[in-house]
CSV table of N, CA and C in Angstrom, one decimal:
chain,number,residue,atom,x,y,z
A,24,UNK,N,-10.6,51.0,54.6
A,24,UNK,CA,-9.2,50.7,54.8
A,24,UNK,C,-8.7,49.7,53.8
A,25,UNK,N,-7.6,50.1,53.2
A,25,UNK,CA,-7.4,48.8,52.2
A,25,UNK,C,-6.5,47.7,52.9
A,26,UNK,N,-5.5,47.6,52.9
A,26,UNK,CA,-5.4,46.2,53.6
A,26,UNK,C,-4.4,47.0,55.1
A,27,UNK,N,-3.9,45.9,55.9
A,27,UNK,CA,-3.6,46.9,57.8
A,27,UNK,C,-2.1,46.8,57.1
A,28,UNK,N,-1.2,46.3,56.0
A,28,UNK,CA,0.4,46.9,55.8
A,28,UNK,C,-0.4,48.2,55.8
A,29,UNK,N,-0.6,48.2,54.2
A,29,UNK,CA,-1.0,49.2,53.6
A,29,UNK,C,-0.8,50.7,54.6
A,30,UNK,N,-2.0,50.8,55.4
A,30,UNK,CA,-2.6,51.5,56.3
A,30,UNK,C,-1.5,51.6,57.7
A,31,UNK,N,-0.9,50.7,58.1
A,31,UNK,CA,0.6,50.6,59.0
A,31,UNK,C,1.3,51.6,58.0
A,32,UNK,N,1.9,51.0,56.8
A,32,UNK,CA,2.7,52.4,56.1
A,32,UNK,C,2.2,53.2,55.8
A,33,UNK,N,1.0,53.6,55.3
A,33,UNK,CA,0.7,54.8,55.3
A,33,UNK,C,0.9,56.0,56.6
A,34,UNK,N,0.2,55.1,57.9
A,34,UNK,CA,0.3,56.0,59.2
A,34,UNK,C,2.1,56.3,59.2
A,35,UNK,N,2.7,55.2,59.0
A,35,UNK,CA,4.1,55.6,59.5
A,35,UNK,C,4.4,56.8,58.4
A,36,UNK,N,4.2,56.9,57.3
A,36,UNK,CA,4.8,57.9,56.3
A,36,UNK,C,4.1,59.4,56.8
A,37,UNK,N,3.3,59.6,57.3
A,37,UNK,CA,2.1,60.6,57.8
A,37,UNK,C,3.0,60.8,58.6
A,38,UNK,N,2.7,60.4,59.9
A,38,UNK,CA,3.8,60.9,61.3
A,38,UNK,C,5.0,61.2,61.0
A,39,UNK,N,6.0,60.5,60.1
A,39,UNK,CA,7.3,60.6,59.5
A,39,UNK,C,7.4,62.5,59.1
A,40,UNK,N,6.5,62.7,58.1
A,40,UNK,CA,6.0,64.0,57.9
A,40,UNK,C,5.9,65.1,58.3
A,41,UNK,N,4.9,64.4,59.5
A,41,UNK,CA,4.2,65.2,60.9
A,41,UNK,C,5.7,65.8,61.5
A,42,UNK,N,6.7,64.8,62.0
A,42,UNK,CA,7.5,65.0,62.7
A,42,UNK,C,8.5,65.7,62.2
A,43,UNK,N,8.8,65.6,61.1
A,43,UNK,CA,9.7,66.6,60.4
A,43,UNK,C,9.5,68.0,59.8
A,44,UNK,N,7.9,68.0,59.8
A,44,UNK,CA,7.2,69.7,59.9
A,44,UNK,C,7.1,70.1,60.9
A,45,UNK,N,6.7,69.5,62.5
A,45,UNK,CA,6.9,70.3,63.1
A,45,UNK,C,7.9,70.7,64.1
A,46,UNK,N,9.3,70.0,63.4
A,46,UNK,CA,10.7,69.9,64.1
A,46,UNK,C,10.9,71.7,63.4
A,47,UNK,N,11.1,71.4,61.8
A,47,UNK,CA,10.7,72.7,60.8
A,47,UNK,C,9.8,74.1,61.5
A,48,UNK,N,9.0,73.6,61.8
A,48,UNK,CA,8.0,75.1,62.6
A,48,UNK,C,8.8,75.0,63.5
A,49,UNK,N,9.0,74.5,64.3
A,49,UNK,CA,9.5,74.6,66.0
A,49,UNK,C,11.1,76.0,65.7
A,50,UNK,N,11.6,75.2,65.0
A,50,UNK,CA,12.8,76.5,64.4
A,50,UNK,C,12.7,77.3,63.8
A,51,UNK,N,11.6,77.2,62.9
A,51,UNK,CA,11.2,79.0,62.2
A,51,UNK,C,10.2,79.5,63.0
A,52,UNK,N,9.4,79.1,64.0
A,52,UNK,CA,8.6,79.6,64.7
A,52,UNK,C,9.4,80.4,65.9
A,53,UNK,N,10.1,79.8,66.7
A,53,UNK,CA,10.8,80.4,67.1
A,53,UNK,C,11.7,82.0,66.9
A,54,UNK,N,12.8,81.5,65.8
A,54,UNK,CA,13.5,82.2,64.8
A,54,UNK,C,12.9,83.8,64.7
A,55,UNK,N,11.6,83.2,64.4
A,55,UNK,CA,11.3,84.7,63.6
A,55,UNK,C,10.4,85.3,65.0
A,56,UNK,N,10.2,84.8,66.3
A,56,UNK,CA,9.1,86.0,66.8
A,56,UNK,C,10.5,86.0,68.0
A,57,UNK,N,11.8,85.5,67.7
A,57,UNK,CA,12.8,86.2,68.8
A,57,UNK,C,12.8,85.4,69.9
A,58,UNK,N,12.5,84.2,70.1
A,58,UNK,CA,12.3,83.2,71.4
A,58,UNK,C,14.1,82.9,71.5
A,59,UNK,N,14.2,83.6,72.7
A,59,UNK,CA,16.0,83.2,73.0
A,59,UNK,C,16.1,81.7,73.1
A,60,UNK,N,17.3,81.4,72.2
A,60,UNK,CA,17.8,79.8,71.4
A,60,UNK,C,18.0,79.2,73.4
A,61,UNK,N,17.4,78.0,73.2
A,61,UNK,CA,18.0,77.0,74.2
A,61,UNK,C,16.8,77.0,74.9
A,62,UNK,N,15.8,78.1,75.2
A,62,UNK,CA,14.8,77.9,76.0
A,62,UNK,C,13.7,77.0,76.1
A,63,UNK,N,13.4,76.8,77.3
A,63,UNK,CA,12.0,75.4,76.8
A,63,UNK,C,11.3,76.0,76.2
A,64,UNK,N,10.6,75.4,75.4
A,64,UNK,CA,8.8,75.3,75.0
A,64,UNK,C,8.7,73.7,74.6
A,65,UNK,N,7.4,73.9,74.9
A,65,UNK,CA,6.9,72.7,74.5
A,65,UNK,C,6.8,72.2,72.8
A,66,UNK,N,7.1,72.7,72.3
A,66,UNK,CA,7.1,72.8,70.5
A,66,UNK,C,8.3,71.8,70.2
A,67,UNK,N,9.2,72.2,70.6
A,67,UNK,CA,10.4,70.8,70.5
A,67,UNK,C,10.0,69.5,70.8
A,68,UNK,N,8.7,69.5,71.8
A,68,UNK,CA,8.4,67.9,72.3
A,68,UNK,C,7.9,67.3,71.3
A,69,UNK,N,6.9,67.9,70.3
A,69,UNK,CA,5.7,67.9,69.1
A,69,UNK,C,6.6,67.1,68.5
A,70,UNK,N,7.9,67.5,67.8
A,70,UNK,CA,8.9,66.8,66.8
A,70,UNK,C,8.7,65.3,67.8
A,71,UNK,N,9.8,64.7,68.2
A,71,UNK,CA,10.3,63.9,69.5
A,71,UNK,C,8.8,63.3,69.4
A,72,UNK,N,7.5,63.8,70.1
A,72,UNK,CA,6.5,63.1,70.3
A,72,UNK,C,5.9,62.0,69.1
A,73,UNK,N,5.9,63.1,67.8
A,73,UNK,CA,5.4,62.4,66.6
A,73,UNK,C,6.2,61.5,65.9
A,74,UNK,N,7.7,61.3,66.1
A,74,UNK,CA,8.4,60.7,65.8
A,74,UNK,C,8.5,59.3,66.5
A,75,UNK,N,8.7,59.3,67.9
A,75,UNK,CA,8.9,58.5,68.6
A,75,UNK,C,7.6,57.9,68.7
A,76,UNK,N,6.0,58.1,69.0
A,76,UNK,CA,4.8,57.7,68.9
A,76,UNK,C,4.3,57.0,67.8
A,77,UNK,N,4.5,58.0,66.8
A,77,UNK,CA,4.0,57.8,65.3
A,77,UNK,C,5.1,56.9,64.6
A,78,UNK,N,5.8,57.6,63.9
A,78,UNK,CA,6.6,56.8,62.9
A,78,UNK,C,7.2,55.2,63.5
A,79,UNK,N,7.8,55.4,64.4
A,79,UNK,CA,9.0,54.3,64.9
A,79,UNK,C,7.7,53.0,65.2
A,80,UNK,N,7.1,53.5,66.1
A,80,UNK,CA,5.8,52.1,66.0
A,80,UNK,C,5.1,51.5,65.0
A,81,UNK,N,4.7,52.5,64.1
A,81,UNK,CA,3.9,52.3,62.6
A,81,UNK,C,4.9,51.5,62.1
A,82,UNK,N,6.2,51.7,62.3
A,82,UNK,CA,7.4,50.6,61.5
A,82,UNK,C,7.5,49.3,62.0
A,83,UNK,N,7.7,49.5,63.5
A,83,UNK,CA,7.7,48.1,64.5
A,83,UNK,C,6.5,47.0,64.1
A,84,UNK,N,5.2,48.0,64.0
A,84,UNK,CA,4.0,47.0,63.6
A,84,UNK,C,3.7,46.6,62.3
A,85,UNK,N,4.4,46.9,61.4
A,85,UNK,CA,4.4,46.8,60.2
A,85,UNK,C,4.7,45.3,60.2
A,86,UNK,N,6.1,45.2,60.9
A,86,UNK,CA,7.2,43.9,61.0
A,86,UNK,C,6.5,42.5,61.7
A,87,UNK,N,5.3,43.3,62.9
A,87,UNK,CA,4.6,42.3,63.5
A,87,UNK,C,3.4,42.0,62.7
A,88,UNK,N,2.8,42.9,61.9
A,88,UNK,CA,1.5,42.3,61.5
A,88,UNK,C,1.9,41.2,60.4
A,89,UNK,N,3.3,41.6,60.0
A,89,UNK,CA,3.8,40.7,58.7
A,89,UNK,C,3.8,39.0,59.5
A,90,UNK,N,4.6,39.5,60.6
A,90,UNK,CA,4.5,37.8,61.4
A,90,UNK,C,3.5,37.3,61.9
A,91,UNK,N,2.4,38.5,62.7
A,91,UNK,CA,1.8,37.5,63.1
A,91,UNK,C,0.4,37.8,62.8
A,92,UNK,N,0.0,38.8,62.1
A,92,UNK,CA,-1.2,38.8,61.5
A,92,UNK,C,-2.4,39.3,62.7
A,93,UNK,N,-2.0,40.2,63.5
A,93,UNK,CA,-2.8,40.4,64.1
A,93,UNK,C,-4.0,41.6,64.2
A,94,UNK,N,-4.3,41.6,62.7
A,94,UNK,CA,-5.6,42.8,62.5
A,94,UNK,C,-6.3,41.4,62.5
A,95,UNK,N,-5.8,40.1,62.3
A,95,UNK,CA,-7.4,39.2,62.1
A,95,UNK,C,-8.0,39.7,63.5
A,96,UNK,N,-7.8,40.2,64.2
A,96,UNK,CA,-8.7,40.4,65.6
A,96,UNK,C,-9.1,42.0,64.7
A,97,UNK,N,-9.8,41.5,64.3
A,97,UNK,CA,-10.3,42.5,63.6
A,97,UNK,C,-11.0,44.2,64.3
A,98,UNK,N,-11.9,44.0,65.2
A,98,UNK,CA,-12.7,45.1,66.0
A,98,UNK,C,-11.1,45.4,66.6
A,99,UNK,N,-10.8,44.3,67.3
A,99,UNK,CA,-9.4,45.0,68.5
A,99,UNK,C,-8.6,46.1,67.3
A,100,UNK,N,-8.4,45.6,66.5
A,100,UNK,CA,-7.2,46.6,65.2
A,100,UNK,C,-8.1,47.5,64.9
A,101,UNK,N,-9.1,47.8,64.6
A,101,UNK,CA,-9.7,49.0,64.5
A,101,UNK,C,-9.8,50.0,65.7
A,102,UNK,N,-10.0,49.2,66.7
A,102,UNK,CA,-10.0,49.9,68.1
A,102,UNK,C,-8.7,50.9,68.2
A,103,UNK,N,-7.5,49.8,68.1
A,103,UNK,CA,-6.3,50.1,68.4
A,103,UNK,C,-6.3,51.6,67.7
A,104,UNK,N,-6.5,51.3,66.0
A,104,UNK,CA,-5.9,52.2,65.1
A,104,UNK,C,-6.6,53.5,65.4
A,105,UNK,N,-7.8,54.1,66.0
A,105,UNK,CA,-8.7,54.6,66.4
A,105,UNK,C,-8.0,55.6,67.6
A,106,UNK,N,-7.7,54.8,68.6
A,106,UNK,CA,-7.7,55.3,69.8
A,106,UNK,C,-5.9,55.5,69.6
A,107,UNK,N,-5.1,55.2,69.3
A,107,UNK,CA,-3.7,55.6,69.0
A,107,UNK,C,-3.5,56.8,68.1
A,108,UNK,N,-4.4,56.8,66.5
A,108,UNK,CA,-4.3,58.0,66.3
A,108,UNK,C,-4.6,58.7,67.4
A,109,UNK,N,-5.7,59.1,67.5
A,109,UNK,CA,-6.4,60.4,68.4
A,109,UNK,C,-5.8,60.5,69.5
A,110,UNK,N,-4.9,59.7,70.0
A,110,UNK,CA,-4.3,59.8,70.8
A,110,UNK,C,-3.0,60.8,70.9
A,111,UNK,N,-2.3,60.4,69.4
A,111,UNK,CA,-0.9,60.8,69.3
A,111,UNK,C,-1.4,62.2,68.9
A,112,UNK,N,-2.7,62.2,67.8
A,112,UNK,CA,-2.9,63.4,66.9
A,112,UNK,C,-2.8,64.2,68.2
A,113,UNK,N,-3.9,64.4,69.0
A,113,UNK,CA,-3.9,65.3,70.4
A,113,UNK,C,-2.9,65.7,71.5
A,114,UNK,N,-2.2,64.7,71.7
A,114,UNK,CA,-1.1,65.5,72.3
A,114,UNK,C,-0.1,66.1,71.6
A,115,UNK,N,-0.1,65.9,70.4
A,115,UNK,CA,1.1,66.6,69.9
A,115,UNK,C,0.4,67.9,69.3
A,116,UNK,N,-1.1,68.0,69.2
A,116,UNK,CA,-1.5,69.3,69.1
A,116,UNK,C,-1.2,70.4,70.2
A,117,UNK,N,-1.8,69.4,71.4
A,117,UNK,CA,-1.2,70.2,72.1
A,117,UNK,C,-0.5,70.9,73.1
A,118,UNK,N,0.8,69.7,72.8
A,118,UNK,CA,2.1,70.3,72.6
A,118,UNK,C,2.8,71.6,71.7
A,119,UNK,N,2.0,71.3,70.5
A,119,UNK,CA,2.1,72.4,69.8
A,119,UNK,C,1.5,73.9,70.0
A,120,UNK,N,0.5,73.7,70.8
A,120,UNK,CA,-0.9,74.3,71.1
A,120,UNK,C,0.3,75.2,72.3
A,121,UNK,N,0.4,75.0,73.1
A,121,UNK,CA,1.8,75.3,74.5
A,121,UNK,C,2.7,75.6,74.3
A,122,UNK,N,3.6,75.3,73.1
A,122,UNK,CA,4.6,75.8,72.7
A,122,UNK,C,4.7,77.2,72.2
A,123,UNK,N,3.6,77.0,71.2
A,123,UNK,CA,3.3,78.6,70.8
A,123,UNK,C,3.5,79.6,71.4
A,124,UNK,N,2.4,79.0,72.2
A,124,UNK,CA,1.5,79.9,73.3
A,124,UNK,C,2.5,80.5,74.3
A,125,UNK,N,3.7,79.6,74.4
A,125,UNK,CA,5.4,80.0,75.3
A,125,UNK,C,5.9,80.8,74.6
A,126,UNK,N,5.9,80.8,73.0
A,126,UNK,CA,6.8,81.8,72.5
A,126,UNK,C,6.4,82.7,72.0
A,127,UNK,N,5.2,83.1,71.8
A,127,UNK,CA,4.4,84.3,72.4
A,127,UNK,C,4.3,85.3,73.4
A,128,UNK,N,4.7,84.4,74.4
A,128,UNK,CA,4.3,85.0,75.8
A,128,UNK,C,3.0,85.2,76.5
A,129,UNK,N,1.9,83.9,75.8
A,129,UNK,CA,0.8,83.8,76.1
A,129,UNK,C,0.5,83.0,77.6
A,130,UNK,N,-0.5,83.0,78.4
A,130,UNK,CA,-0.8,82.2,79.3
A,130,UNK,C,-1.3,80.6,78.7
A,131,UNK,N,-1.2,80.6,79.0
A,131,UNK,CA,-1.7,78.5,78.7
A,131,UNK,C,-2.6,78.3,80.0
A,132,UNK,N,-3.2,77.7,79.8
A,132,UNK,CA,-4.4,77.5,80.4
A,132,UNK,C,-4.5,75.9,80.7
A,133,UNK,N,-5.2,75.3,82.2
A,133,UNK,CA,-4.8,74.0,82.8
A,133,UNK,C,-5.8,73.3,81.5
A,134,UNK,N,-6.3,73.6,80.6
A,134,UNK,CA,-7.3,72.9,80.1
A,134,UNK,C,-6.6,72.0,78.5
A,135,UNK,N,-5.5,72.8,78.5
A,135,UNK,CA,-4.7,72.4,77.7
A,135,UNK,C,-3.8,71.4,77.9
A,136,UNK,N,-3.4,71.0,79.4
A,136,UNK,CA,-3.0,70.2,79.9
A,136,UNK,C,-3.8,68.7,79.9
A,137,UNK,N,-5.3,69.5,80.5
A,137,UNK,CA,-6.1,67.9,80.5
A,137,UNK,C,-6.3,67.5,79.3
A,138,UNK,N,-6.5,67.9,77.8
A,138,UNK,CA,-6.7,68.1,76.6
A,138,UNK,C,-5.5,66.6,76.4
A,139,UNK,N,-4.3,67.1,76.9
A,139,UNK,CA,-2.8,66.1,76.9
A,139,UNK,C,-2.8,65.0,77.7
A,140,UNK,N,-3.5,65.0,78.9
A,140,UNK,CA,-3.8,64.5,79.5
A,140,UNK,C,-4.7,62.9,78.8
A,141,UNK,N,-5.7,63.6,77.8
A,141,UNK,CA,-6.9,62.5,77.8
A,141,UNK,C,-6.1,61.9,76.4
A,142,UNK,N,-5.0,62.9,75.9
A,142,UNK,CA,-4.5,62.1,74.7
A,142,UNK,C,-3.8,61.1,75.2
A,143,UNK,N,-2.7,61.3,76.3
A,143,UNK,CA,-2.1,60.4,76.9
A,143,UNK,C,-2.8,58.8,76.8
A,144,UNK,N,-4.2,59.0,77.3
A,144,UNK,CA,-4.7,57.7,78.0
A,144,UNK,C,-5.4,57.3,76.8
A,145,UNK,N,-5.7,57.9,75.7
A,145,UNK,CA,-5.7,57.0,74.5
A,145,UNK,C,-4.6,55.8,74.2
A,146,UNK,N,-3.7,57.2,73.9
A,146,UNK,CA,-2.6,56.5,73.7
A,146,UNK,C,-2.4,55.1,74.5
A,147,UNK,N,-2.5,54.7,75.8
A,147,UNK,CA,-2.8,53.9,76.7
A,147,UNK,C,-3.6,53.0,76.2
A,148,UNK,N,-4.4,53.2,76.5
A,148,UNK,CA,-5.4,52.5,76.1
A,148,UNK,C,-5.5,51.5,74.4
A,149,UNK,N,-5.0,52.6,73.9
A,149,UNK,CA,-4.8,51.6,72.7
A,149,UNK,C,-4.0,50.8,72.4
A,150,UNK,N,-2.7,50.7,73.5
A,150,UNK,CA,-1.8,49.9,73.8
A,150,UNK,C,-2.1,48.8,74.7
A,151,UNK,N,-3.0,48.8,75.0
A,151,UNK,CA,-3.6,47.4,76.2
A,151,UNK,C,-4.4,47.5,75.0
A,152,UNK,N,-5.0,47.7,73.8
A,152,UNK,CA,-5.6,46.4,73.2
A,152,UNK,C,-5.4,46.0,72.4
A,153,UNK,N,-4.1,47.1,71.5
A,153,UNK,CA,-2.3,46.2,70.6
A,153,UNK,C,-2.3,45.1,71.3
A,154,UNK,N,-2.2,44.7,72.5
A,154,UNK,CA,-1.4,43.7,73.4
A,154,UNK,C,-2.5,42.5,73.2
A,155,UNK,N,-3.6,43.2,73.4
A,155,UNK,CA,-4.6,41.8,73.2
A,155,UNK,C,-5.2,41.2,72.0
A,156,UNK,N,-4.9,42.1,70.8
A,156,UNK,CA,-5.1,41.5,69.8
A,156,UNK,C,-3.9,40.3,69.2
A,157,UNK,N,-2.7,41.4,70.1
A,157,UNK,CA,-1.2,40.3,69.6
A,157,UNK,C,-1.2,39.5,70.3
A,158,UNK,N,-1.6,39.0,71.3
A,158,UNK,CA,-1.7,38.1,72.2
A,158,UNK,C,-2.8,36.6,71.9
A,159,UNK,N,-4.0,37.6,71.1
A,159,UNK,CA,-4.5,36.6,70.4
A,159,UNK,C,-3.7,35.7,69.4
A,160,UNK,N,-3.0,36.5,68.5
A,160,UNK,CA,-2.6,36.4,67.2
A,160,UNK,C,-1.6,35.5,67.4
A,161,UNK,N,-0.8,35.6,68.8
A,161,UNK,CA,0.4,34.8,68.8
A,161,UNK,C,0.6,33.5,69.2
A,162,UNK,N,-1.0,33.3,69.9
A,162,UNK,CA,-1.7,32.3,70.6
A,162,UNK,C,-2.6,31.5,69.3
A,163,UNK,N,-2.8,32.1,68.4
A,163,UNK,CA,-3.3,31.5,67.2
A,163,UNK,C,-2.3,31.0,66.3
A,164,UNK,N,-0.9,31.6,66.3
A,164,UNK,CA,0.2,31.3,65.9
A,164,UNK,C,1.0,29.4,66.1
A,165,UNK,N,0.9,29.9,67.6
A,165,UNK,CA,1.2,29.1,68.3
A,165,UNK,C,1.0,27.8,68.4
A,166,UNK,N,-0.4,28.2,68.2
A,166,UNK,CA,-1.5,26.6,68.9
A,166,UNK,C,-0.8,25.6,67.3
A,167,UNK,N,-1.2,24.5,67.4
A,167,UNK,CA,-0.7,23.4,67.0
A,167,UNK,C,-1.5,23.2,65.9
A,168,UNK,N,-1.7,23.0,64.4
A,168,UNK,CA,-2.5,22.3,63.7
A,168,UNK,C,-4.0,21.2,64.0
A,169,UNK,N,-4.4,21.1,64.5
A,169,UNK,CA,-5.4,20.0,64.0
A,169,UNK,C,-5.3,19.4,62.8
A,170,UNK,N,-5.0,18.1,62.9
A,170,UNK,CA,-4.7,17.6,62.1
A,170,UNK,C,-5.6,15.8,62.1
A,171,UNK,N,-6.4,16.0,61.3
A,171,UNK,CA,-7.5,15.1,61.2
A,171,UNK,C,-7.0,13.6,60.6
A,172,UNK,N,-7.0,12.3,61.1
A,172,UNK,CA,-6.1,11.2,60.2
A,172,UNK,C,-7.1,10.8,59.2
A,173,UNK,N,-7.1,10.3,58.3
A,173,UNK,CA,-8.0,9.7,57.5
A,173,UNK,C,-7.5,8.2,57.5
A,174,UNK,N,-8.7,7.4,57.6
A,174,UNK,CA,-8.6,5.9,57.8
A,174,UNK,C,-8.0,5.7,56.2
A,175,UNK,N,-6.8,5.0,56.5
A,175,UNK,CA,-6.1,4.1,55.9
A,175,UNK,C,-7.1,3.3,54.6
A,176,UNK,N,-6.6,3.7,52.9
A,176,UNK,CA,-7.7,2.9,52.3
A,176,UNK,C,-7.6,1.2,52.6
A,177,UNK,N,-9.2,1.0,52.3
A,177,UNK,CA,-8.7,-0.5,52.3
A,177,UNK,C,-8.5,-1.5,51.3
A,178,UNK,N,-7.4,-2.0,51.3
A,178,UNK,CA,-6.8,-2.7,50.1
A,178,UNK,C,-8.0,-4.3,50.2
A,179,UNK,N,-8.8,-4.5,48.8
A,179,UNK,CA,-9.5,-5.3,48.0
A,179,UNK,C,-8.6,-6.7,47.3
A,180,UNK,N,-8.7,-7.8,47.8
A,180,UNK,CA,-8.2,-8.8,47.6
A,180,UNK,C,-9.4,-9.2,46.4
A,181,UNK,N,-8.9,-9.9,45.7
A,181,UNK,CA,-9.3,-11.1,45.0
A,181,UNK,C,-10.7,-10.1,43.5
A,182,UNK,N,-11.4,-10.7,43.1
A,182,UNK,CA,-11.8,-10.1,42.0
A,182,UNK,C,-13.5,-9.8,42.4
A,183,UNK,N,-14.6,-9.1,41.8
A,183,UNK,CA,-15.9,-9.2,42.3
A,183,UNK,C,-16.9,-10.2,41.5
């Protein structure tokens, strides 16, 4: 990883991406196999999900790592970045994965659910230990200097 901005923008430009390709599929995917306009599928969530998950936070944490520096909790920010991707990557697969599968006219299967399910609690999970790494960070922020006095020199009268 080169430095956690760096890697903060980079994920945000990625999802940014993400979310505007598969806003893009979601309307020509539709479009061309005839899915009557207005109907649910889950393919419209994919956009909305990757956007609202991915991009908009990668920005938010951009703003906080600038203030408060909290990859120095070093393991926690790897953790975080780890279990948040895989988190978002997966449910928005599949969401995508369901959506399809709706405008097909395919069955979807409960296993695709738990699939979203286990992304969900990444996603979770990586957010309880955002919280504790910034919690550290803000508490390291916070705390007060130490500040050591050095004894006063002592002034030498008269000659040696």
């Amino acid at each position: 990883m080169k430095t956690p901005l760096h890697h903060l923008l980079v994920s945000a430009f990625v999802y940014a991406g993400l979310g505007v390709a598969s806003g893009l599929f979601y309307r020509e995917f539709t479009k061309l196999n005839g899915f009557p306009e207005g109907a649910f599928t889950q393919l419209g969530l994919a956009h909305t999900h990757l956007l609202a998950l991915g991009f908009f936070p990668f920005l938010i944490l951009l703003g906080l790592e600038q203030a408060f520096r909290f990859s120095a909790a070093r393991k926690r920010f790897v953790w975080f970045l780890w279990l948040y991707h895989a988190g978002v990557v997966l449910t928005s697969a599949m969401l995508i994965l369901h959506g399809s599968l709706t405008v097909l006219g395919l069955e979807s299967s409960k296993m695709i659910a738990g699939v979203a399910g286990l992304g969900h609690m990444a996603i979770t999970a990586a957010i309880a230990v955002l919280f504790t790494a910034l919690r550290t960070a803000i508490r390291t922020a916070g705390a007060p200097a130490v500040r050591r006095e050095e004894p006063a020199p002592v002034a030498v009268r008269g000659g040696a």
